[in-house]
Amino acid sequence: MDVKNSLKEVKQELSSDEKLLEQAFQLEKFFKKYKKGLIALAIVAVLAFVGYKANSYMQEQKLSSANSALIMLNKEPGNKDALATLKDNNPKLYALYSYSVAVNSADKKSLQNVPKESEFLKDMINYHMGVLSSEPKDSIYYKNLVLVEKAYLLIQKGKKEEAKKILTRIPKNSQVAAVARLLEHYTIK
């Protein structure tokens, strides 16, 4: 019995070794058949990884350069080189900086020349153009503030009833609700 069991175990081990050897031969055959394709795939994968890392590094360098230029512009607002660097490396940040400078100087011409990089910036420029021209324009982001400004201009023109109607359109939970209430009290006189 022991000899039979031992013989069965040896046969099983040999058959499992045989299967392993057979799979190794199949793998070698597969590799030989598709060797060029597998090497090309490995090269493409390595090149893609290197390209991705190089692109990430270049983007990081551009952002770093733009940030340095912005810091320089905050110290020296007239620095033309820093302005050009900011414009080349980060056009959106350049547009925001140009917008900030134009609003702080209350210069309509500069405000019109600000690159409109996003819908938000377009809306902000439109809003500030209205403020500078004393003709409040509708704004997505400053809707309630525009209503306050319209009411204020109407109060200055003596049209207090129209101003009250506009002020009632401002929700009570708005951030400018307190200002609207003050203007309403101002119209009582």
XYZ file of C-alpha atoms in Angstrom:
189
model
C 0.000 0.000 0.000
C 2.714 2.414 0.924
C 4.497 1.745 -2.312
C 1.301 2.388 -4.280
C 0.676 5.664 -2.404
C 4.254 6.722 -2.898
C 4.010 5.879 -6.570
C 0.810 7.958 -6.902
C 2.431 10.916 -5.159
C 5.472 10.708 -7.423
C 3.189 10.580 -10.495
C 1.248 13.632 -9.239
C 4.447 15.573 -8.592
C 5.788 14.628 -12.000
C 2.541 15.651 -13.705
C 2.496 19.025 -11.864
C 6.169 19.566 -12.733
C 5.372 18.571 -16.286
C 2.519 21.116 -16.426
C 4.770 23.827 -15.014
C 7.453 23.017 -17.573
C 4.838 22.994 -20.332
C 3.595 26.449 -19.264
C 7.172 27.739 -19.202
C 7.679 26.495 -22.755
C 4.402 28.112 -23.847
C 5.463 31.396 -22.246
C 8.824 31.225 -23.983
C 7.101 30.450 -27.279
C 4.700 33.391 -26.752
C 7.591 35.724 -25.917
C 9.560 34.648 -29.001
C 6.497 35.098 -31.195
C 5.617 38.597 -29.883
C 9.071 39.749 -28.785
C 9.177 42.869 -30.963
C 5.662 43.926 -30.010
C 6.297 43.462 -26.294
C 9.549 45.426 -26.458
C 7.816 48.193 -28.424
C 5.014 48.274 -25.850
C 7.536 48.549 -23.017
C 9.376 51.370 -24.818
C 6.120 53.240 -25.457
C 5.152 52.875 -21.790
C 8.541 54.203 -20.636
C 8.408 57.113 -23.112
C 4.850 57.981 -22.045
C 5.900 58.007 -18.397
C 8.963 60.164 -19.119
C 6.872 62.530 -21.263
C 4.237 62.866 -18.557
C 6.860 63.638 -15.917
C 8.612 66.151 -18.194
C 5.320 67.904 -18.951
C 4.433 68.042 -15.255
C 7.839 69.522 -14.473
C 7.496 72.163 -17.195
C 4.022 73.148 -15.978
C 5.316 73.424 -12.430
C 8.175 75.644 -13.608
C 5.758 77.900 -15.510
C 3.546 78.279 -12.438
C 6.543 78.980 -10.241
C 7.785 81.603 -12.683
C 4.322 83.206 -12.850
C 4.071 83.297 -9.061
C 7.501 84.909 -8.799
C 6.462 87.490 -11.392
C 3.282 88.266 -9.435
C 5.265 88.730 -6.231
C 7.631 91.046 -8.111
C 4.665 93.021 -9.498
C 3.268 93.452 -6.000
C 6.601 94.952 -4.948
C 7.235 96.899 -8.172
C 3.953 97.471 -10.076
C 5.698 99.033 -13.089
C 8.040 96.099 -13.767
C 7.498 95.326 -17.484
C 9.577 92.129 -17.456
C 7.561 90.654 -14.592
C 4.327 91.631 -16.364
C 5.467 89.919 -19.586
C 6.543 86.820 -17.655
C 3.183 86.655 -15.906
C 1.324 87.076 -19.206
C 3.350 84.325 -20.921
C 3.310 81.784 -18.094
C -0.180 82.182 -16.653
C -2.646 84.178 -18.786
C -5.504 83.721 -16.298
C -3.462 85.112 -13.420
C -2.341 87.950 -15.686
C -5.984 88.767 -16.478
C -6.861 88.762 -12.785
C -3.889 90.986 -11.972
C -4.808 93.394 -14.788
C -8.386 93.471 -13.520
C -7.211 94.233 -9.984
C -4.962 97.074 -11.154
C -7.715 98.557 -13.342
C -10.316 98.440 -10.551
C -7.927 99.926 -7.981
C -7.069 102.783 -10.334
C -10.738 103.236 -11.388
C -9.577 103.382 -15.009
C -12.326 102.480 -17.505
C -9.925 102.161 -20.439
C -7.669 99.723 -18.567
C -10.717 97.788 -17.405
C -11.951 97.420 -20.996
C -8.540 96.091 -22.058
C -8.430 93.342 -19.422
C -8.394 89.903 -21.102
C -11.707 88.193 -20.441
C -10.432 84.743 -19.464
C -13.600 83.447 -17.796
C -17.310 84.138 -17.418
C -16.679 85.221 -13.843
C -14.099 87.793 -14.906
C -16.353 89.039 -17.728
C -19.149 89.558 -15.212
C -16.858 91.347 -12.774
C -15.539 93.655 -15.502
C -19.078 94.416 -16.659
C -20.125 95.146 -13.069
C -17.211 97.504 -12.400
C -17.701 99.282 -15.726
C -21.244 100.015 -14.560
C -19.998 101.232 -11.180
C -17.427 103.537 -12.770
C -19.986 104.982 -15.194
C -22.680 105.329 -12.463
C -24.944 103.083 -14.517
C -25.177 99.760 -12.635
C -25.303 96.813 -15.007
C -26.846 93.462 -14.212
C -24.458 90.970 -12.692
C -24.748 87.274 -12.010
C -22.486 87.434 -8.978
C -23.382 90.882 -7.620
C -27.105 90.836 -8.330
C -28.185 92.220 -4.948
C -25.386 94.765 -4.800
C -26.462 96.078 -8.207
C -29.976 96.534 -6.816
C -28.572 98.534 -3.888
C -26.575 100.709 -6.273
C -29.596 101.299 -8.512
C -31.664 102.279 -5.481
C -28.931 104.616 -4.252
C -28.738 106.369 -7.614
C -32.534 106.731 -7.671
C -32.466 108.232 -4.164
C -29.866 110.745 -5.331
C -32.195 111.692 -8.206
C -35.098 112.102 -5.756
C -37.003 109.011 -6.970
C -37.498 107.505 -3.516
C -40.575 105.390 -4.307
C -38.816 103.641 -7.188
C -35.817 103.085 -4.918
C -38.054 101.466 -2.270
C -39.493 99.074 -4.869
C -36.011 98.022 -5.912
C -34.869 97.577 -2.303
C -37.801 95.242 -1.558
C -36.426 92.840 -4.199
C -33.361 92.156 -2.037
C -33.795 88.969 0.048
C -33.572 89.289 3.838
C -30.778 86.706 3.989
C -28.601 88.609 1.500
C -25.250 89.971 2.618
C -26.319 93.451 1.543
C -29.717 93.294 3.289
C -28.471 95.514 6.134
C -27.328 98.157 3.651
C -30.673 97.894 1.855
C -32.539 98.477 5.149
C -30.392 101.537 5.848
C -31.213 102.918 2.423
C -34.914 102.234 3.010
C -34.752 104.290 6.199
C -32.956 106.995 4.249
C -35.914 107.198 1.841
C -38.351 107.967 4.697
C -37.267 111.612 4.885
